mmCIF file of C-alpha atoms in Angstrom:
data_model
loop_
_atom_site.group_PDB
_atom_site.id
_atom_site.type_symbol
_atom_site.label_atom_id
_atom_site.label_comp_id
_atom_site.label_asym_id
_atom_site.label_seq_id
_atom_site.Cartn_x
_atom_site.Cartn_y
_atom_site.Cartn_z
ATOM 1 C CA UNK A 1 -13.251 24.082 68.712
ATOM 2 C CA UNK A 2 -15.111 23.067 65.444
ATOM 3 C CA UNK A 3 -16.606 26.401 65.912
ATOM 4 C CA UNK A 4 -14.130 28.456 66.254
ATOM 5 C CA UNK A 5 -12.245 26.488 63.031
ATOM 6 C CA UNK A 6 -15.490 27.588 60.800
ATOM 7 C CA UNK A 7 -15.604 31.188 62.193
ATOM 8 C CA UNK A 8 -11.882 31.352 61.450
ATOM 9 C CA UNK A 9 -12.221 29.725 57.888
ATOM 10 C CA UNK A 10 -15.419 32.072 56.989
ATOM 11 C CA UNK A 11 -13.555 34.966 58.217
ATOM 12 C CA UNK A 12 -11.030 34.769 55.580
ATOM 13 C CA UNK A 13 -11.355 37.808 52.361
ATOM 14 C CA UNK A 14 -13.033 35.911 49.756
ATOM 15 C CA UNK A 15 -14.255 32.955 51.906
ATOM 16 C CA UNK A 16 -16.844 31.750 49.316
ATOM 17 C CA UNK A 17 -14.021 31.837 46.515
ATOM 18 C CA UNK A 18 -11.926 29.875 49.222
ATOM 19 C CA UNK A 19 -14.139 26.964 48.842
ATOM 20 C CA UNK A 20 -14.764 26.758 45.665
ATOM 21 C CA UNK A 21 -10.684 26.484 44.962
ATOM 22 C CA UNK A 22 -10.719 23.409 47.458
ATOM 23 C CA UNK A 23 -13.766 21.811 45.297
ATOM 24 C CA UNK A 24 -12.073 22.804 42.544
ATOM 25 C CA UNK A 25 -9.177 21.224 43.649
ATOM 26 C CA UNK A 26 -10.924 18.066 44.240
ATOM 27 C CA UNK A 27 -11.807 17.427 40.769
ATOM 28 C CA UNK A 28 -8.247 18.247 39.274
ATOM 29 C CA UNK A 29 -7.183 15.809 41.894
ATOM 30 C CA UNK A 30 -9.585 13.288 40.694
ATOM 31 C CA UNK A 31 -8.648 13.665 36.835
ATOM 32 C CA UNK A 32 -4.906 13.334 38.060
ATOM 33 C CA UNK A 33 -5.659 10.029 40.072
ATOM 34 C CA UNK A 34 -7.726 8.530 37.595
ATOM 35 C CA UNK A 35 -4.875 9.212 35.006
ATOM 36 C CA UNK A 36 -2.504 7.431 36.574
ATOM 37 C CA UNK A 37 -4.629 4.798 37.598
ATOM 38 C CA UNK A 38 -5.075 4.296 34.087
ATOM 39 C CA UNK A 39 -1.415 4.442 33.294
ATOM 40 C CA UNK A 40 -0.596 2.435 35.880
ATOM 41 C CA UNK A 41 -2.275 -0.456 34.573
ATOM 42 C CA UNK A 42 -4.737 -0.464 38.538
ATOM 43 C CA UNK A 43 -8.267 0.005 36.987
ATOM 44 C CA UNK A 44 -7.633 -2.708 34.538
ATOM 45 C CA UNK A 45 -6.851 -4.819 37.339
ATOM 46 C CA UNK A 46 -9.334 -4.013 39.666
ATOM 47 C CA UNK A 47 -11.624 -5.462 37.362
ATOM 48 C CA UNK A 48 -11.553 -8.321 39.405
ATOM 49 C CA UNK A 49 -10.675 -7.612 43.353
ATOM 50 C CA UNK A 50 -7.746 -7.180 45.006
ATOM 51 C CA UNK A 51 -5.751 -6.924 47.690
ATOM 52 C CA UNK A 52 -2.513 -4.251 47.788
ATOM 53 C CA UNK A 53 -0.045 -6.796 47.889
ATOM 54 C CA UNK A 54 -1.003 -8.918 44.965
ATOM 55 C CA UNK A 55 -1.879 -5.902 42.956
ATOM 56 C CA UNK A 56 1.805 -4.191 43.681
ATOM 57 C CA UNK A 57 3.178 -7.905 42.474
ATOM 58 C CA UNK A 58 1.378 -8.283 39.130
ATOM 59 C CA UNK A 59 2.078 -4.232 38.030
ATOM 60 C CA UNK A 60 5.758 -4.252 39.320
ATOM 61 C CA UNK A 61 5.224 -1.934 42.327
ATOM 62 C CA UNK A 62 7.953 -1.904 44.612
ATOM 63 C CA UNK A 63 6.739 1.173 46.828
ATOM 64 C CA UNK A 64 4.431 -0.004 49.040
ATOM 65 C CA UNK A 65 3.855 3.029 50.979
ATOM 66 C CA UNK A 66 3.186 5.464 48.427
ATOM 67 C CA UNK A 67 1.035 2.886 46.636
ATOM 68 C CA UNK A 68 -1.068 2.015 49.797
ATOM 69 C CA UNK A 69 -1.276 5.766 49.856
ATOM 70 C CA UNK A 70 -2.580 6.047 46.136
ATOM 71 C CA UNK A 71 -5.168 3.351 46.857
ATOM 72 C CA UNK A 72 -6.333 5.407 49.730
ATOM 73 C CA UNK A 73 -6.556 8.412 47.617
ATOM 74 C CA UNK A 74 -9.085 6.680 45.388
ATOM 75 C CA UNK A 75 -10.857 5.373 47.929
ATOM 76 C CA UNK A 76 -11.800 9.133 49.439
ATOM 77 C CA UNK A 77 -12.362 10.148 46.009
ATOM 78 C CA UNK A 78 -14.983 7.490 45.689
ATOM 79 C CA UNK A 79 -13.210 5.672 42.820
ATOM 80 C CA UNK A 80 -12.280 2.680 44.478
ATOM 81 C CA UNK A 81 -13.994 0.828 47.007
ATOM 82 C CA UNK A 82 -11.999 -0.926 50.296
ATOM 83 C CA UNK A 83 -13.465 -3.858 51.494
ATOM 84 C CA UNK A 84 -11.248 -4.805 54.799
ATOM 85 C CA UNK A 85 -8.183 -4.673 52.820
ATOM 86 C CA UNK A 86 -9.309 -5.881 49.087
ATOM 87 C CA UNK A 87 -10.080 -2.947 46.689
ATOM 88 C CA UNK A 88 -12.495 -3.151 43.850
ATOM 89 C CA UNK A 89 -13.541 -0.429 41.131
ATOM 90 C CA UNK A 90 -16.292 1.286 42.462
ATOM 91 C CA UNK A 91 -16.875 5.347 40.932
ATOM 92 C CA UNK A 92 -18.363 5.492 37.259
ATOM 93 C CA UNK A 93 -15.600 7.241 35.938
ATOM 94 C CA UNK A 94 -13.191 4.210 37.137
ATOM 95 C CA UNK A 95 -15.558 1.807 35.441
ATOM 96 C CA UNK A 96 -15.763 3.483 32.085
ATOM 97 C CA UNK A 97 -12.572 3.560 31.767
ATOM 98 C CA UNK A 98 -11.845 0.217 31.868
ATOM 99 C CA UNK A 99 -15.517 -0.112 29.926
ATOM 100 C CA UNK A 100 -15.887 -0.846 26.112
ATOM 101 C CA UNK A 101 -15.593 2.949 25.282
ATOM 102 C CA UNK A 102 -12.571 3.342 27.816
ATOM 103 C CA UNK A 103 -10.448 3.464 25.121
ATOM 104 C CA UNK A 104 -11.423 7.217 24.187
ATOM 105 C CA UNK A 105 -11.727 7.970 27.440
ATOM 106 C CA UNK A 106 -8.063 7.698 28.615
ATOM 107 C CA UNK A 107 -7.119 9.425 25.209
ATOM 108 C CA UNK A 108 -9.279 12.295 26.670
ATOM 109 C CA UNK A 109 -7.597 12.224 29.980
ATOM 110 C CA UNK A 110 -4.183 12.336 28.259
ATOM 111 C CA UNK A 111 -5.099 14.833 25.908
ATOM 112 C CA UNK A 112 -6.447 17.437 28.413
ATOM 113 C CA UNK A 113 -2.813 16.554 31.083
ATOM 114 C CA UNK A 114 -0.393 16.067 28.261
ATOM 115 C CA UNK A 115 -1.329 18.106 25.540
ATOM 116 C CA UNK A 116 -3.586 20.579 27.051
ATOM 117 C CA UNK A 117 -1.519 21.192 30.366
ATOM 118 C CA UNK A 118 1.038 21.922 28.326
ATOM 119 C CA UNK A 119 0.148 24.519 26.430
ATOM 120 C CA UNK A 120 -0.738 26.054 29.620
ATOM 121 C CA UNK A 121 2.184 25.682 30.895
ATOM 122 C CA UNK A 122 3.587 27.497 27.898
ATOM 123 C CA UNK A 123 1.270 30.185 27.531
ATOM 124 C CA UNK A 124 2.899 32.899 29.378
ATOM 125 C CA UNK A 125 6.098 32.542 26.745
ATOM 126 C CA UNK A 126 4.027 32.092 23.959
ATOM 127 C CA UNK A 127 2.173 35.373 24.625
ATOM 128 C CA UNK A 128 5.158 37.256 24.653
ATOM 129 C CA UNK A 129 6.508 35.919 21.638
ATOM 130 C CA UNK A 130 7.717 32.826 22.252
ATOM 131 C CA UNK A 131 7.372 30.084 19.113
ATOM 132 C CA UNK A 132 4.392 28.139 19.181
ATOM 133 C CA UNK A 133 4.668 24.747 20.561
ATOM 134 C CA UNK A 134 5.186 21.399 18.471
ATOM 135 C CA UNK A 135 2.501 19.345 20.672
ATOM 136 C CA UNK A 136 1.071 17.559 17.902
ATOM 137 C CA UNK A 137 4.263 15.412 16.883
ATOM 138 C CA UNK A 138 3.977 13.920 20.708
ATOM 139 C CA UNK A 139 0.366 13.800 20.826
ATOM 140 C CA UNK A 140 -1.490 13.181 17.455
ATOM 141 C CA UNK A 141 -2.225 9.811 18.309
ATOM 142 C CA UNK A 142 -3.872 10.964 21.679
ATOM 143 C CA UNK A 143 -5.680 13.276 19.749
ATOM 144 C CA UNK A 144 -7.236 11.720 16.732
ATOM 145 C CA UNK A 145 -8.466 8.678 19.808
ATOM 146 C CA UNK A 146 -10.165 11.288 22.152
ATOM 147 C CA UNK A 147 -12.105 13.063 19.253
ATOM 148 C CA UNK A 148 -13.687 9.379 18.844
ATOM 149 C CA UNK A 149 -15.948 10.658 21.875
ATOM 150 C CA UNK A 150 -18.204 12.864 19.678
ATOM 151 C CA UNK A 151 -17.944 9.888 16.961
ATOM 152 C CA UNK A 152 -21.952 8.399 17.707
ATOM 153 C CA UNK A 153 -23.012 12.259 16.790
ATOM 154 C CA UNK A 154 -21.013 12.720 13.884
ATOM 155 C CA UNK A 155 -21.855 9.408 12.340
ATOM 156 C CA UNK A 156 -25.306 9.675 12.774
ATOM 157 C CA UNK A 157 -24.673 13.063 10.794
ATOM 158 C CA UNK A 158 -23.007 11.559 8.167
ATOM 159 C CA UNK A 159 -25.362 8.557 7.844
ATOM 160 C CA UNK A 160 -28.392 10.859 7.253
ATOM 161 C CA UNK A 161 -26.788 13.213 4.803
ATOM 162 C CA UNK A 162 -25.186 10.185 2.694
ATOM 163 C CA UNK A 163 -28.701 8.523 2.683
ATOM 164 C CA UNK A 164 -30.360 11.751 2.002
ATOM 165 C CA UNK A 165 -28.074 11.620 -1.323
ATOM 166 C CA UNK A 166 -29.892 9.071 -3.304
ATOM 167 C CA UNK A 167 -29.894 4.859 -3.785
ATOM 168 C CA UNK A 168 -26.292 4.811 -5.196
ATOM 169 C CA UNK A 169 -24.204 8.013 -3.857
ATOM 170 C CA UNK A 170 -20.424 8.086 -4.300
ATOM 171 C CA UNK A 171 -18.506 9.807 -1.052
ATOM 172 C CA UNK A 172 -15.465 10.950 -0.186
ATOM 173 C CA UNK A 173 -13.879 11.495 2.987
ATOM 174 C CA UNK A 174 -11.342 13.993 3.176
ATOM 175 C CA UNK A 175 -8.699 13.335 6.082
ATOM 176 C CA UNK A 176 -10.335 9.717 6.931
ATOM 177 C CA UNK A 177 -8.011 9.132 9.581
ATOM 178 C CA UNK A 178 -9.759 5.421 10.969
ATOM 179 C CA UNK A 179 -12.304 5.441 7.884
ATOM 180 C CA UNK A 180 -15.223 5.679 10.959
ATOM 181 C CA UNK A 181 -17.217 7.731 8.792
ATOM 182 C CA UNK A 182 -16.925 6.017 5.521
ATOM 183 C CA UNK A 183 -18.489 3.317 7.840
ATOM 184 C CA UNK A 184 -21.402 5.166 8.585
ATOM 185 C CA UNK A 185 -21.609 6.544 4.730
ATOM 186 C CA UNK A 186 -21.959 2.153 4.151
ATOM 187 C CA UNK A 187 -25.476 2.580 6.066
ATOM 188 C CA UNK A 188 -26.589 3.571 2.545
ATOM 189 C CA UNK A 189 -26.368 0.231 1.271
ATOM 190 C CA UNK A 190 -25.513 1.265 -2.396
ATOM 191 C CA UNK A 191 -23.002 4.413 -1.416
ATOM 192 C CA UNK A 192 -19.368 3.399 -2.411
ATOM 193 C CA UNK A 193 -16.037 5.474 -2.666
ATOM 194 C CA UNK A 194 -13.268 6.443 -1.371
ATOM 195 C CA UNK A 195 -11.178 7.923 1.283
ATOM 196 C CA UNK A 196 -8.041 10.296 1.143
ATOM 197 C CA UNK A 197 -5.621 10.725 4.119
ATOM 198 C CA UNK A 198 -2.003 12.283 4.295
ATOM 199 C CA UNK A 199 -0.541 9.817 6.800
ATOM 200 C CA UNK A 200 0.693 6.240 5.316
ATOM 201 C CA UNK A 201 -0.321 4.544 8.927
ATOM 202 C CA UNK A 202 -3.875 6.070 8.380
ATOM 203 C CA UNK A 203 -4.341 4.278 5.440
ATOM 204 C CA UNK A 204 -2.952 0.939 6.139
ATOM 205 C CA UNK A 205 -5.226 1.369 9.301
ATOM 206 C CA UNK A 206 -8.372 2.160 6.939
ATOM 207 C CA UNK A 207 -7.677 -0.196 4.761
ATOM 208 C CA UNK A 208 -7.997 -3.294 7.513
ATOM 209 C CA UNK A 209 -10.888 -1.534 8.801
ATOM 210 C CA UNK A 210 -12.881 -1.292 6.095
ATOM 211 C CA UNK A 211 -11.731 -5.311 5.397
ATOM 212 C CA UNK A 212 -12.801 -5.671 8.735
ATOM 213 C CA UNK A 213 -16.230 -3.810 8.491
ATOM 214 C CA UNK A 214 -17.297 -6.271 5.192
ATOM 215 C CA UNK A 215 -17.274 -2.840 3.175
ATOM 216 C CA UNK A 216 -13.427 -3.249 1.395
ATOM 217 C CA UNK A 217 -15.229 -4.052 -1.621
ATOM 218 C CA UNK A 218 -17.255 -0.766 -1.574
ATOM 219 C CA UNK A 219 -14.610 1.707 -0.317
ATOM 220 C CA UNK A 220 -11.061 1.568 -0.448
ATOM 221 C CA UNK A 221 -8.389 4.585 0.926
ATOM 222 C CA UNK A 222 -5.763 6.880 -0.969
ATOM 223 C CA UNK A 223 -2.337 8.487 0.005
ATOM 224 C CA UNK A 224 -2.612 11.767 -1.056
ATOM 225 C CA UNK A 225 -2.648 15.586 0.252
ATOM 226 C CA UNK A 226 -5.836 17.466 -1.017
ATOM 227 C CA UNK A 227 -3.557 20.610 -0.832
ATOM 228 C CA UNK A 228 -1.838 20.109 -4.437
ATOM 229 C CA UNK A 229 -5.169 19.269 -5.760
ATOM 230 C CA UNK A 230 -7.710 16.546 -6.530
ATOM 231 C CA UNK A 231 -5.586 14.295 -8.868
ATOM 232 C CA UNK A 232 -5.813 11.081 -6.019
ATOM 233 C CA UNK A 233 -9.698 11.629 -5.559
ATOM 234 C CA UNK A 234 -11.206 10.318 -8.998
ATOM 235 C CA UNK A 235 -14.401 12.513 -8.670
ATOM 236 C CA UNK A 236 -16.627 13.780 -9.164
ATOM 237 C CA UNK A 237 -18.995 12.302 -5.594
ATOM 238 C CA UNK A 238 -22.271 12.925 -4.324
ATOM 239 C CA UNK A 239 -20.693 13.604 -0.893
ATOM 240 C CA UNK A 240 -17.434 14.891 -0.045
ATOM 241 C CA UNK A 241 -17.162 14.923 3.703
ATOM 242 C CA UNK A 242 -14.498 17.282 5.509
ATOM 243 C CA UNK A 243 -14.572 15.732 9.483
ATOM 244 C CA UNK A 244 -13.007 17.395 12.573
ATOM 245 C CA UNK A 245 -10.071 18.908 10.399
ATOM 246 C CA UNK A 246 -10.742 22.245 8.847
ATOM 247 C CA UNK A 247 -8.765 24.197 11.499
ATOM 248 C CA UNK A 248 -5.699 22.101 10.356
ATOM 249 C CA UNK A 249 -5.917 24.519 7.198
ATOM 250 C CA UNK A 250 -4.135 27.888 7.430
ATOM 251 C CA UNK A 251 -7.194 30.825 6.674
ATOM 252 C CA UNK A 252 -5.472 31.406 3.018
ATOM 253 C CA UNK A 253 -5.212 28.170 2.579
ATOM 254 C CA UNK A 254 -9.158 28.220 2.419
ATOM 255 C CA UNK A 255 -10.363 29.588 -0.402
ATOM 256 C CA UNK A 256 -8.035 26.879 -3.007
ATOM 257 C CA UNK A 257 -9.391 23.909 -1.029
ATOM 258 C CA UNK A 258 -12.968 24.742 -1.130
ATOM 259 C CA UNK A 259 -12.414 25.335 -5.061
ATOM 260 C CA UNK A 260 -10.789 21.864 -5.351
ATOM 261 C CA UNK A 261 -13.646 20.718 -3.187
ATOM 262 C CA UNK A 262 -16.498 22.283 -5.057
ATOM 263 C CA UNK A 263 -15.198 20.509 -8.220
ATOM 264 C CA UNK A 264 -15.528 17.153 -6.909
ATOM 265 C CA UNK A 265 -18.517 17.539 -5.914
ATOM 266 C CA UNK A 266 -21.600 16.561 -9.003
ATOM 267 C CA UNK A 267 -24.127 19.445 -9.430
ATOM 268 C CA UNK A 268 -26.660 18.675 -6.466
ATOM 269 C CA UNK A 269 -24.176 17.000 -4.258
ATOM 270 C CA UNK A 270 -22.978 18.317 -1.408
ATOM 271 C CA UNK A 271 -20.057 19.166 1.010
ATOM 272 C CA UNK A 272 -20.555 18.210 4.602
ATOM 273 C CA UNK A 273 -17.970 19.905 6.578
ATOM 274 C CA UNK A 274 -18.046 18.897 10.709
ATOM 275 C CA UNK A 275 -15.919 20.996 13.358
ATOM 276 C CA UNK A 276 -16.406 22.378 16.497
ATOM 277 C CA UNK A 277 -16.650 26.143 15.344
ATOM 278 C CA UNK A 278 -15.767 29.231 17.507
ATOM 279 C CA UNK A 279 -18.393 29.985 20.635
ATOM 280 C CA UNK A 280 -18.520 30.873 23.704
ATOM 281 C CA UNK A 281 -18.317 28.164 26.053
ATOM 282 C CA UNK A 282 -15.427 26.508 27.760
ATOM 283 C CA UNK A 283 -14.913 23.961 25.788
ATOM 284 C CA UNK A 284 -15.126 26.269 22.274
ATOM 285 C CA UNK A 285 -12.904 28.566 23.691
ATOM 286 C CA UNK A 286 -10.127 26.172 25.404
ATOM 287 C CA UNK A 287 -9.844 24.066 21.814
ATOM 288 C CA UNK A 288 -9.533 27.550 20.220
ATOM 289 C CA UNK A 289 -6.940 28.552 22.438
ATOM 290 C CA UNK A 290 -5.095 25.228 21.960
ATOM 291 C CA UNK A 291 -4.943 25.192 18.533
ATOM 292 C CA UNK A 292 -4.027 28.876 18.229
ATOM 293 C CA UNK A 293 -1.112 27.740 20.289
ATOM 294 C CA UNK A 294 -0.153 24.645 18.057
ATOM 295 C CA UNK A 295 2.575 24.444 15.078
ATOM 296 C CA UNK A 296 0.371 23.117 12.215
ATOM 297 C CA UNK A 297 -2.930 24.440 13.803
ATOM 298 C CA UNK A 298 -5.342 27.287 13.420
ATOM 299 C CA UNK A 299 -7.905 29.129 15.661
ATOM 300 C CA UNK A 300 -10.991 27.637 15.217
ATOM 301 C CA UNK A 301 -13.594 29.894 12.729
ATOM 302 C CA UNK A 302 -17.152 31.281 12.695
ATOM 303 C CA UNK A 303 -20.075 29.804 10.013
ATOM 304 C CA UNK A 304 -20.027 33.393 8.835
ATOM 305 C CA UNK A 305 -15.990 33.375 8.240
ATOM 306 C CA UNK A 306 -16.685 29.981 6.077
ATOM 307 C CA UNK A 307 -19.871 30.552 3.951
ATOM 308 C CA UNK A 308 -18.685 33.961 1.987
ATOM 309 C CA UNK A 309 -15.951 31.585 1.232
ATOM 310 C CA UNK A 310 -17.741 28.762 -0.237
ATOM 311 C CA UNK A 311 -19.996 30.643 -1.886
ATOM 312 C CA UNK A 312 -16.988 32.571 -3.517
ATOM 313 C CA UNK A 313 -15.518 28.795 -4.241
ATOM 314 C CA UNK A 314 -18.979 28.205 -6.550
ATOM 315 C CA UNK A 315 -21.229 26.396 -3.564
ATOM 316 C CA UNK A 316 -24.489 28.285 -3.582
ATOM 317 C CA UNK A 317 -26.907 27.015 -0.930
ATOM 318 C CA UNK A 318 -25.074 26.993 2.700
ATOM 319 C CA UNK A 319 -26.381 25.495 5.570
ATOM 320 C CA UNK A 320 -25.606 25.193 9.196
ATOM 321 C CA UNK A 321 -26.979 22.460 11.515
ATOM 322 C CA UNK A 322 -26.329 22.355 15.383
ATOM 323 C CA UNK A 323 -25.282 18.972 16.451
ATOM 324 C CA UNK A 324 -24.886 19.126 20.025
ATOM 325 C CA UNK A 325 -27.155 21.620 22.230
ATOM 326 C CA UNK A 326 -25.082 24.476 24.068
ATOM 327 C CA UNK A 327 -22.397 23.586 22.070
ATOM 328 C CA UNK A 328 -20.790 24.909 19.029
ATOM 329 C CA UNK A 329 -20.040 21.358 17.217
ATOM 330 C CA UNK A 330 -21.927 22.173 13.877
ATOM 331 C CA UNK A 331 -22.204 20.552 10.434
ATOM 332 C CA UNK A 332 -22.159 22.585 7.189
ATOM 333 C CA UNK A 333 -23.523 21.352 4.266
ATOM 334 C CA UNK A 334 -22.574 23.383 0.992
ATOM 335 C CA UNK A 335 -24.262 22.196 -2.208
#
């Protein structure tokens, strides 16, 4: 019979596209499971083993069936492990998220369900005129957490240009959301300055961080928009750094803030812009898509679109460094 099944199923039009929907399938599966796993408050249990019962108790499950039945699920995706009737954590996925990084890592699940799927969802009205969707007001938190996950690169980054700058540099970080990179500016042991961000809980939040950190006497964080000018950043710096937020600026909006920008910057400083810049692969090309789709957002740009402009904004040496290998996550440095 087996035989006849796998004649049958290879017979179809398009077998070989026939199984790679079902693997395909498999992994959206997987991402949807681990999702609510992680909502559900289960991997965080299952740090410790146990049984159904107790687990349904302590997370206020009352639907024992359909529970047992989402245990099982893990289990076949390799996620959990059942050992005659107690369940532990078992797939690496399921561990990292519960890990020290697992933060980030649920943002990144969220993001790509919540935010992503939705814009998918969407896309067919948006492409025939429909109003670009207002994701951002539901999911900016989700957002600013899973961009942490390219955080070890971009610090590194910032580290070496800010201790490329000299014993004593002053930097500012435009947009310095947790005031992560102002940290790694502090590995240069004499940098100081200061950071700028629009949103009153991003500043309260840098400001205990950089307490927290042992560098609040070194840097310190402004309220301020950069858009109406440079009156909150008391320049001019060695180092103004522009991280993960360029596409948040509309394409006229451009050419005004790199002015503003070049004149806080000292003759022989620099501006270190970071972004994942349009490419070809599927992760370029789904952010671009998603932000062209976004109130508030823009489609992500070329190198070549940005250097004419900051050379026109007074910046005369441009230079473009890869940061990650296949992908399109690239640092600028105008000076």
């Amino acid at each position: 019979m087996w035989r006849r099944t796998l004649k049958a199923a290879f017979g179809q039009p398009d077998a070989t596209a026939h199984l790679l929907f079902l693997r395909d399938s498999q992994t959206v599966t997987r991402i949807h499971f681990l999702h609510a796993a992680a909502h559900l408050g289960v991997l965080a249990e299952l740090k410790s083993p146990s049984g159904q019962e107790a687990l349904a108790s302590k997370l206020g499950i009352t639907r024992s069936q359909q529970f047992g039945l989402f245990l099982k699920l893990g289990v076949s995706l390799g996620e959990l492990a059942d050992d005659a009737g107690t369940y532990r954590l078992k797939g690496r996925r399921a561990k990292a998220l519960v890990g020290p990084n697992g933060n980030v890592l649920r943002a990144l699940l969220d993001e790509q369900i919540e935010y992503h799927g939705s814009v998918y969802r969407e896309l067919a009205e948006q492409l025939r005129g429909g109003p670009l969707g207002d994701y951002l007001s539901a999911t900016a938190a989700v957002v600013a957490e899973s961009s942490r996950i390219a955080e070890p690169v971009i610090s590194s980054y910032v580290t070496d240009v800010v201790t490329g700058a000299g014993p004593t540099p002053r930097v500012l970080d435009i947009g310095c959301g947790s005031g992560v990179y102002l940290r790694a500016a502090s590995q240069n042991a004499g940098a100081t300055g200061q950071g700028i961000d629009m949103q009153p809980a991003s500043v309260e939040l840098t400001t205990k961080n950089l307490t927290d950190w042992g560098i609040g006497d070194r840097f310190h964080v402004t309220q301020g928009d950069i858009r109406k000018g440079a009156s909150e950043a008391d320049g001019p710096y060695d180092v103004v750094l522009l991280m993960n937020n360029i596409y948040y600026f509309a394409p006229e909006q451009r050419p005004a803030l790199f002015e503003t920008l070049r004149s806080l910057v000292k003759e022989g400083g620099t501006l270190t812009l970071v972004s994942m810049f349009h490419g070809t692969s599927p992760t370029a090309l789904n952010l671009d898509l998603v932000l062209a789709c976004t109130q508030g957002c823009y489609a992500l740009v070329s190198p070549e679109e940005l250097a004419p402009e900051l050379r026109a904004a007074g910046f005369r040496n441009v230079t473009v460094d890869r940061l990650v290998a296949r992908e399109s996550l690239l640092g600028i440095r105008a000076s």
